[in-house]
Structures are given as structure tokens and as C-alpha cells.
Short mmCIF file of C-alpha atoms and ligand atoms in Angstrom, two decimals:
data_model
loop_
_atom_site.label_atom_id
_atom_site.label_comp_id
_atom_site.label_asym_id
_atom_site.label_seq_id
_atom_site.Cartn_x
_atom_site.Cartn_y
_atom_site.Cartn_z
CA MET A 1 -52.97 31.67 -3.44
CA PRO A 2 -50.35 28.53 -1.71
CA LYS A 3 -49.25 27.99 -5.40
CA ALA A 4 -47.29 25.18 -7.00
CA GLU A 5 -44.15 25.10 -9.13
CA LEU A 6 -43.25 22.44 -11.52
CA HIS A 7 -40.56 23.73 -14.16
CA VAL A 8 -37.28 25.60 -12.15
CA HIS A 9 -33.77 24.92 -12.68
CA ILE A 10 -31.89 25.63 -9.20
CA ASP A 11 -28.52 26.72 -11.44
CA GLY A 12 -31.62 29.43 -12.74
CA THR A 13 -32.07 30.40 -9.27
CA LEU A 14 -28.38 31.94 -8.90
CA GLN A 15 -28.35 35.67 -7.40
CA PRO A 16 -26.08 38.04 -9.43
CA SER A 17 -24.61 38.83 -5.98
CA ARG A 18 -23.99 35.02 -5.32
CA LEU A 19 -22.13 34.73 -8.73
CA LEU A 20 -19.76 37.28 -7.78
CA ASP A 21 -19.33 36.56 -4.50
CA ARG A 22 -18.85 32.86 -5.17
CA ALA A 23 -16.19 33.59 -7.94
CA ALA A 24 -14.29 35.76 -6.10
CA LYS A 25 -14.09 32.89 -2.81
CA HIS A 26 -13.20 30.57 -5.64
CA GLY A 27 -10.69 32.48 -7.36
CA VAL A 28 -12.78 31.93 -10.70
CA ASP A 29 -12.21 34.65 -13.54
CA ILE A 30 -15.78 35.86 -14.79
CA PRO A 31 -15.70 38.57 -16.94
CA TYR A 32 -18.31 40.60 -14.61
CA ARG A 33 -17.17 42.92 -12.17
CA SER A 34 -20.69 44.60 -10.35
CA VAL A 35 -24.26 43.16 -10.02
CA GLU A 36 -25.04 45.98 -12.77
CA ASP A 37 -22.40 43.98 -14.99
CA VAL A 38 -23.86 40.58 -14.71
CA GLU A 39 -27.51 42.08 -15.03
CA ASN A 40 -26.66 43.49 -18.11
CA ALA A 41 -25.36 40.21 -19.59
CA TYR A 42 -29.08 39.06 -19.17
CA ASP A 43 -29.72 40.16 -22.92
CA PHE A 44 -30.32 37.04 -24.95
CA ASP A 45 -31.00 35.79 -28.43
CA ASN A 46 -32.22 32.58 -28.04
CA LEU A 47 -31.68 29.67 -25.51
CA GLN A 48 -28.09 28.99 -26.45
CA SER A 49 -27.34 32.43 -25.92
CA PHE A 50 -28.65 31.83 -22.41
CA LEU A 51 -26.93 28.80 -21.89
CA ASP A 52 -23.84 29.92 -22.41
CA LEU A 53 -24.14 32.00 -19.24
CA TYR A 54 -25.98 29.68 -17.41
CA TYR A 55 -22.80 27.63 -17.17
CA LEU A 56 -20.68 30.18 -16.55
CA GLY A 57 -22.57 30.41 -13.55
CA THR A 58 -22.33 27.14 -12.77
CA GLY A 59 -18.89 27.14 -12.62
CA VAL A 60 -18.54 29.29 -9.70
CA ILE A 61 -20.65 27.14 -7.47
CA ARG A 62 -18.23 24.30 -6.00
CA ASP A 63 -18.45 23.13 -2.46
CA GLU A 64 -21.07 22.71 0.14
CA GLU A 65 -21.68 25.75 1.20
CA ASP A 66 -22.41 26.82 -2.20
CA PHE A 67 -25.20 24.16 -2.67
CA TYR A 68 -26.54 24.88 0.51
CA LEU A 69 -26.52 28.74 -0.21
CA LEU A 70 -28.01 28.47 -3.80
CA MET A 71 -30.93 26.15 -2.45
CA LEU A 72 -31.90 28.36 0.56
CA ASP A 73 -31.94 31.51 -1.64
CA TYR A 74 -34.43 30.06 -3.96
CA LEU A 75 -36.36 28.33 -1.01
CA SER A 76 -36.59 31.57 0.85
CA ALA A 77 -37.83 33.23 -2.48
CA CYS A 78 -40.44 30.28 -2.17
CA ARG A 79 -41.76 31.27 1.02
CA GLU A 80 -42.08 35.34 0.17
CA GLN A 81 -43.56 34.32 -2.94
CA HIS A 82 -46.18 31.61 -1.09
CA ILE A 83 -44.87 28.53 -3.35
CA THR A 84 -45.93 26.01 -0.90
CA HIS A 85 -44.63 23.11 -3.38
CA THR A 86 -41.57 22.75 -5.84
CA GLU A 87 -40.44 20.48 -8.08
CA ILE A 88 -36.57 21.55 -8.66
CA MET A 89 -34.72 20.57 -11.68
CA VAL A 90 -30.96 19.77 -10.27
CA GLU A 91 -28.02 19.25 -12.99
CA PRO A 92 -25.24 17.32 -11.70
CA GLN A 93 -23.64 17.09 -15.24
CA SER A 94 -22.76 21.03 -15.03
CA TYR A 95 -20.78 20.35 -11.82
CA LEU A 96 -19.20 16.82 -12.00
CA PRO A 97 -16.71 17.93 -14.93
CA ASN A 98 -15.72 20.61 -12.59
CA GLY A 99 -14.57 18.01 -10.03
CA VAL A 100 -17.36 18.42 -7.87
CA ALA A 101 -18.41 15.27 -5.84
CA LEU A 102 -22.40 14.05 -6.48
CA GLU A 103 -22.39 13.87 -2.42
CA THR A 104 -21.01 17.74 -1.87
CA LEU A 105 -23.71 19.07 -4.09
CA MET A 106 -26.64 17.01 -2.75
CA SER A 107 -25.55 17.12 0.88
CA GLY A 108 -25.81 21.18 0.63
CA PHE A 109 -28.86 20.71 -1.34
CA GLN A 110 -30.18 18.73 1.40
CA ARG A 111 -29.27 20.89 4.31
CA ALA A 112 -31.36 23.65 3.04
CA ILE A 113 -34.19 21.76 1.92
CA ASP A 114 -34.30 20.59 5.55
CA GLU A 115 -34.45 23.47 6.92
CA ALA A 116 -36.78 24.87 4.66
CA LYS A 117 -39.02 21.89 5.77
CA ALA A 118 -38.51 22.28 9.20
CA GLY A 119 -38.49 26.17 9.16
CA TRP A 120 -42.06 26.70 7.12
CA GLY A 121 -43.13 23.59 5.97
CA GLN A 122 -41.62 24.04 2.31
CA SER A 123 -42.61 20.89 0.08
CA VAL A 124 -39.85 20.13 -2.07
CA VAL A 125 -40.03 17.51 -5.11
CA LEU A 126 -36.16 17.01 -6.81
CA ILE A 127 -36.10 16.04 -10.52
CA LEU A 128 -32.61 14.85 -11.77
CA SER A 129 -32.66 16.43 -15.41
CA LEU A 130 -30.25 15.47 -17.46
CA LEU A 131 -28.52 17.46 -20.27
CA ARG A 132 -29.27 16.84 -24.19
CA HIS A 133 -26.19 18.13 -25.54
CA LEU A 134 -24.01 15.87 -23.74
CA PRO A 135 -23.85 11.86 -24.93
CA GLU A 136 -27.07 9.70 -23.79
CA ALA A 137 -24.49 7.57 -21.89
CA ASP A 138 -23.19 10.23 -19.91
CA GLY A 139 -26.95 10.81 -19.33
CA ILE A 140 -27.34 7.28 -17.75
CA GLU A 141 -23.97 7.05 -15.86
CA VAL A 142 -25.14 10.29 -13.51
CA LEU A 143 -28.75 8.12 -13.25
CA GLU A 144 -26.87 5.31 -12.10
CA GLN A 145 -24.53 6.85 -9.68
CA ALA A 146 -27.52 9.02 -8.39
CA HIS A 147 -29.60 6.03 -8.26
CA SER A 148 -27.23 3.90 -6.37
CA THR A 149 -26.76 6.92 -3.34
CA TYR A 150 -30.03 8.89 -4.05
CA SER A 151 -33.17 6.86 -4.88
CA ASP A 152 -34.79 8.02 -1.87
CA ARG A 153 -34.51 11.87 -2.72
CA PHE A 154 -35.14 12.10 -6.92
CA VAL A 155 -38.57 11.31 -8.07
CA ALA A 156 -38.05 11.88 -11.34
CA ILE A 157 -35.96 12.93 -14.67
CA GLY A 158 -36.23 15.29 -16.92
CA LEU A 159 -34.16 16.59 -20.05
CA ALA A 160 -33.02 19.96 -20.46
CA SER A 161 -30.53 22.05 -22.29
CA ALA A 162 -29.81 23.23 -26.48
CA GLU A 163 -33.28 21.29 -28.03
CA VAL A 164 -32.34 21.91 -31.60
CA GLY A 165 -29.53 19.18 -32.83
CA HIS A 166 -30.49 16.67 -29.89
CA PRO A 167 -34.00 15.23 -30.53
CA PRO A 168 -35.63 12.90 -28.19
CA ASP A 169 -35.11 9.67 -30.06
CA GLY A 170 -31.62 9.96 -28.84
CA PHE A 171 -32.73 9.44 -25.11
CA ALA A 172 -34.92 6.11 -25.54
CA GLY A 173 -32.79 4.13 -23.58
CA LEU A 174 -32.21 6.94 -20.51
CA TYR A 175 -35.51 7.23 -20.32
CA ALA A 176 -36.37 3.60 -20.63
CA ARG A 177 -33.86 2.58 -17.86
CA ALA A 178 -35.35 5.32 -15.62
CA ARG A 179 -38.60 4.08 -15.83
CA SER A 180 -37.76 0.63 -15.27
CA LEU A 181 -35.91 1.75 -11.83
CA GLY A 182 -39.53 3.51 -10.72
CA TYR A 183 -38.68 7.37 -11.70
CA ARG A 184 -41.54 9.65 -13.30
CA ALA A 185 -40.51 11.31 -16.30
CA THR A 186 -40.91 14.59 -18.06
CA ALA A 187 -38.43 16.38 -20.77
CA HIS A 188 -37.93 19.61 -22.14
CA ALA A 189 -39.52 19.88 -25.78
CA GLY A 190 -41.58 22.14 -28.11
CA GLU A 191 -39.70 25.38 -26.74
CA GLU A 192 -37.23 26.04 -29.79
CA GLY A 193 -37.92 22.61 -30.94
CA PRO A 194 -40.80 21.65 -33.33
CA ALA A 195 -44.14 19.93 -32.28
CA ALA A 196 -42.97 16.70 -33.25
CA PHE A 197 -40.52 16.71 -30.55
CA VAL A 198 -43.23 16.96 -28.41
CA THR A 199 -45.20 13.99 -29.66
CA ASP A 200 -42.00 11.93 -30.10
CA SER A 201 -41.27 12.77 -25.95
CA LEU A 202 -44.49 11.26 -25.31
CA ASP A 203 -44.34 8.34 -27.62
CA LEU A 204 -40.31 7.23 -27.77
CA LEU A 205 -39.50 8.43 -23.95
CA GLY A 206 -42.88 7.82 -22.02
CA VAL A 207 -42.92 11.13 -20.81
CA GLU A 208 -46.00 12.21 -18.39
CA ARG A 209 -45.14 15.80 -18.27
CA ILE A 210 -43.74 18.10 -21.45
CA ASP A 211 -41.62 21.22 -19.75
CA HIS A 212 -42.76 24.45 -21.80
CA GLY A 213 -44.72 22.20 -24.90
CA VAL A 214 -45.78 26.05 -26.36
CA ARG A 215 -44.89 24.91 -29.89
CA SER A 216 -47.41 21.85 -30.09
CA ALA A 217 -49.67 24.74 -31.09
CA ASP A 218 -48.33 24.08 -34.64
CA ASP A 219 -50.10 20.90 -34.32
CA PRO A 220 -53.56 20.93 -34.05
CA ALA A 221 -53.98 17.05 -33.85
CA LEU A 222 -51.14 17.00 -31.19
CA ILE A 223 -53.14 19.77 -28.78
CA ALA A 224 -56.31 17.79 -29.19
CA ARG A 225 -54.13 14.56 -27.84
CA LEU A 226 -52.50 16.87 -25.38
CA ALA A 227 -56.34 18.22 -24.08
CA ARG A 228 -57.99 14.49 -24.30
CA GLU A 229 -54.95 12.85 -22.22
CA ARG A 230 -54.42 15.30 -19.86
CA ILE A 231 -50.82 15.47 -20.23
CA PRO A 232 -49.47 18.87 -18.05
CA LEU A 233 -47.39 21.66 -19.87
CA THR A 234 -45.15 23.75 -17.75
CA VAL A 235 -45.34 26.91 -19.37
CA CYS A 236 -42.77 29.35 -18.65
CA PRO A 237 -44.09 33.11 -19.62
CA LEU A 238 -40.82 35.20 -18.80
CA SER A 239 -38.76 32.89 -20.33
CA ASN A 240 -40.36 32.54 -23.66
CA VAL A 241 -40.12 36.33 -24.14
CA LYS A 242 -36.55 36.60 -23.06
CA LEU A 243 -35.34 33.58 -24.99
CA LYS A 244 -37.35 35.15 -27.94
CA VAL A 245 -39.87 32.05 -28.66
CA PHE A 246 -42.40 34.61 -28.72
CA GLU A 247 -41.66 38.22 -29.52
CA ASN A 248 -43.76 39.47 -26.60
CA MET A 249 -45.81 38.93 -23.89
CA THR A 250 -49.32 39.79 -25.93
CA ASP A 251 -48.05 36.92 -28.31
CA HIS A 252 -47.59 34.33 -25.81
CA ASN A 253 -50.19 31.65 -26.82
CA ILE A 254 -50.89 30.04 -22.93
CA LEU A 255 -54.42 31.37 -22.87
CA GLU A 256 -55.48 29.98 -25.96
CA LEU A 257 -53.67 26.24 -24.50
CA LEU A 258 -55.70 26.83 -21.52
CA ASP A 259 -58.76 27.05 -23.33
CA ALA A 260 -58.15 24.31 -25.36
CA GLY A 261 -58.26 22.53 -22.70
CA VAL A 262 -54.82 21.67 -22.50
CA ARG A 263 -53.50 21.15 -18.69
CA VAL A 264 -51.07 24.73 -18.39
CA THR A 265 -49.02 25.23 -15.80
CA VAL A 266 -47.22 28.73 -15.36
CA ASN A 267 -43.23 27.85 -14.29
CA SER A 268 -40.43 30.45 -13.85
CA ASP A 269 -38.00 28.31 -15.34
CA ASP A 270 -34.63 30.37 -14.48
CA PRO A 271 -35.80 33.33 -12.66
CA THR A 272 -33.22 35.60 -11.65
CA TYR A 273 -32.17 35.21 -15.09
CA PHE A 274 -35.36 35.87 -16.72
CA GLY A 275 -36.54 38.87 -14.59
CA GLY A 276 -38.90 36.96 -12.42
CA PHE A 277 -40.17 34.58 -9.90
CA LEU A 278 -43.43 32.37 -10.35
CA ASN A 279 -45.51 35.59 -9.15
CA ASP A 280 -43.54 37.72 -11.60
CA ASN A 281 -44.84 35.39 -14.21
CA PHE A 282 -48.27 35.64 -13.25
CA ILE A 283 -48.22 39.31 -13.13
CA ALA A 284 -46.39 39.22 -16.69
CA LEU A 285 -50.22 37.71 -17.57
CA HIS A 286 -52.45 39.42 -15.72
CA GLU A 287 -50.80 42.83 -17.16
CA ASP A 288 -49.84 41.55 -20.89
CA LEU A 289 -53.04 38.92 -21.60
CA LYS A 290 -55.59 40.10 -19.14
CA LEU A 291 -55.45 36.97 -17.17
CA SER A 292 -58.26 37.26 -14.71
CA ARG A 293 -58.48 35.48 -11.51
CA GLU A 294 -60.40 32.76 -12.17
CA GLN A 295 -57.78 31.80 -15.01
CA ALA A 296 -55.30 31.85 -12.47
CA THR A 297 -56.45 29.92 -10.25
CA ARG A 298 -57.22 27.41 -13.15
CA LEU A 299 -53.46 26.85 -14.07
CA ASN A 300 -52.70 26.94 -10.30
CA ARG A 301 -54.92 24.30 -9.84
CA ASN A 302 -53.12 22.01 -12.90
CA ALA A 303 -50.05 22.71 -11.30
CA PHE A 304 -50.95 21.23 -7.76
CA GLU A 305 -52.86 18.31 -9.64
CA ALA A 306 -49.92 17.85 -12.76
CA SER A 307 -47.48 17.67 -9.48
CA PHE A 308 -45.16 13.76 -9.13
CA LEU A 309 -46.27 14.05 -5.21
CA PRO A 310 -47.82 11.27 -3.97
CA GLU A 311 -52.00 11.28 -3.82
CA ASP A 312 -52.45 11.52 -0.31
CA VAL A 313 -49.85 14.80 -0.38
CA LYS A 314 -51.40 16.38 -3.23
CA ALA A 315 -54.64 16.09 -1.94
CA ALA A 316 -53.86 18.15 1.39
CA LEU A 317 -52.13 20.63 -0.62
CA LEU A 318 -54.96 21.14 -2.89
CA ALA A 319 -57.24 20.90 0.40
CA ASP A 320 -54.99 24.10 1.70
CA LEU A 321 -55.73 25.87 -1.52
CA ASP A 322 -59.21 25.29 -1.54
CA ARG A 323 -59.47 26.62 1.77
CA TYR A 324 -57.53 29.79 0.96
CA LEU A 325 -60.06 30.27 -2.08
CA LEU A 326 -63.26 29.89 0.21
CA GLU A 327 -61.51 32.40 2.23
CA HIS A 328 -60.48 34.68 -0.02
CA PRO A 329 -63.86 34.35 -2.79
CA VAL A 330 -62.88 35.71 -6.69
CA ARG A 331 -65.12 38.80 -6.78
N1 ADE B 401 -31.91 25.24 -18.98
C1 ADE B 401 -32.42 25.63 -17.93
N2 ADE B 401 -32.88 26.60 -18.74
C2 ADE B 401 -33.51 25.93 -20.03
C3 ADE B 401 -34.45 26.03 -20.96
N3 ADE B 401 -35.57 27.08 -20.45
N4 ADE B 401 -34.29 25.10 -22.05
C4 ADE B 401 -33.47 24.28 -22.03
N5 ADE B 401 -32.80 23.72 -21.03
C5 ADE B 401 -32.78 24.83 -19.93
ZN1 ZN B 402 -36.45 24.68 -18.34
#
């Protein structure tokens, strides 16, 4: 199927071979010598143990060519995986402290996006993702900086990084400002943090979408609300198993959420770190949870419907999906 992905961090698409060749290029000392060394490090106890490696990866991405290649590698994977539309989180706070200018990052990313659009009609939306382990004031500063030059590139803001200890109520000012500037809004919540963080993200931050949100299941009233208000959850199955949010894929609650009427979607989060791109997530659900073609189609349609695209573009991509499904009927 043509697919949409709504939850992917560009830094989470860094290939191990790129990590090594960029580290060598810039003379950054990293504790790995081979692709195998890097892959062996992809064994995480929780979100923080992953983030430590993830921020080591961002430390080797420094010039325009690095950002171009990082984006082009991911968009090439989208082409292979038939991800016709993707909404990508960009996190400037991972780079600015290394002396990288916002212009460097944006021009490298934009060069790759322009090539992918011209080359195979790739549809891309960028989300300015702020880091919650840093002060809210820092996030607001980055928002203002991005808005002053790149207001036409970013469609939405998001909130990522360590959830526990960094609750949503600390970011109400950031979200109020972003929404007043016309940005759409999403936030990570209910990944490692409690269901209350999902409720607070909706009520205090005014988000339209929740990234992860699987722990909403601890609060039946919240589940009923998510279903009633048609609030999308961007669920990341392989990520959740890798970061031990669920012990095994067979324990994952995505199909229960879908059955409860919640607008769930499937996403890869940080595909090179978690063992698979979007198709691999669908395949894992099929193998371990007996995901049917009908369910896969419903999850994917939810993703197009929950996208931050303008309504006319969304309608055109949904028409492409419908055309594909007519030509490839579910047996
Ligand atoms: N940044 C990248 N991946 C993340 C995740 N799964 N949760 C929070 N922040 C992240
Ligand atoms: Zn994420």
C-alpha cells in the first residue's frame, strides 16, 4: 500500500555506517570501530539508555552535507517502503550546542527534500520537535528562531526526549506561543510516562495528536475520550518492545486500542535503532499479533487522515490509497 508515517525522528534514521563515516570525517571520538560494534550497542534497558546513544549519534552530524545525506538516506528508504507521505521530527536542540547553525541543518535537509519531491513525488511535512529535558525557555527560543526564517517549512511543533520527570505542564507557555503563531501541535506522552501525561498534553498543551500514548490504556475514561474525540495516537510497536514499554510484541496493546475505536497509526520512531522501518513494524504486528490486511489498511488510512497536510492534499493521497486498494482487493 502507499503509506503515511507520522512519527519518525530524523536523528533516529542515522545508519550505523553513516555514524562511523561522519565521526571519522569530523574527528569525533566514538566508542565504536565497526558497524557490528554499533549494532551491538542497540540493546536498551529503557528510553534513557537509548537516548544516550541517540545523542551520541547527533554529535557526528555537523555540516550541510551530513544533514543532506541523513535526510536523503531516510527519504530513499521511504521510496523503497512506499511511504508516500512522511511527517518528520527535526530537533535543532541536538545540534545548536555543537556550534551548528540552524541554517546549516535546514539547508541540508531542504536540499534532500527537494530532490525527493522532484525525483519521486515524495510528500514531506516537518515538525519542529523540542526537547523536554531542556528548559521550556530554551524551546521557546528555538521556536522563535525557527519561526523567524522557516515558518513556511515547519507545520507543527512536538515534544520529545525523557518523559519521566519532565511532565507536560512545564511546556504550556511553549505550546501557547506555537499555537498563537499558527502551528499545529503534537507531543510525546504515555510512552514511559503515565496516562495523566496524555490527558495533560491534551488539556494544558492543546495538542491535536499524541505520540505513543499506549499507556492511555491504564485509564478507561481516557480511552473513551480518545475514541470520542477522534484523537490520533502515533504508535511505534518495534520501538515500544526495544525500549521495554512492552516485554514482547505479543503483549502490545495496539489492536486493543484499535478495537476500542481509538484512531491509532503505525510508525517507526527511530527505525535504524529499533530494528526496522515502517513495513517492518507492520510485518511484526502481522507475525506476533496476527494483524489482518483489513486492520493494516485501517491503521494506514488513519495515518493519512490524521496527517497535518492541507485538506486537499490529504484527499488526493487518500484517493491514491483507495485506487490502490481497488486494484489490490483484500482477499
Ligand atoms: N526521541 C527519539 N525517540 C524518542 C522516543 N521514543 N521517546 C522520546 N523521545 C524520543
Ligand atoms: Zn518518538
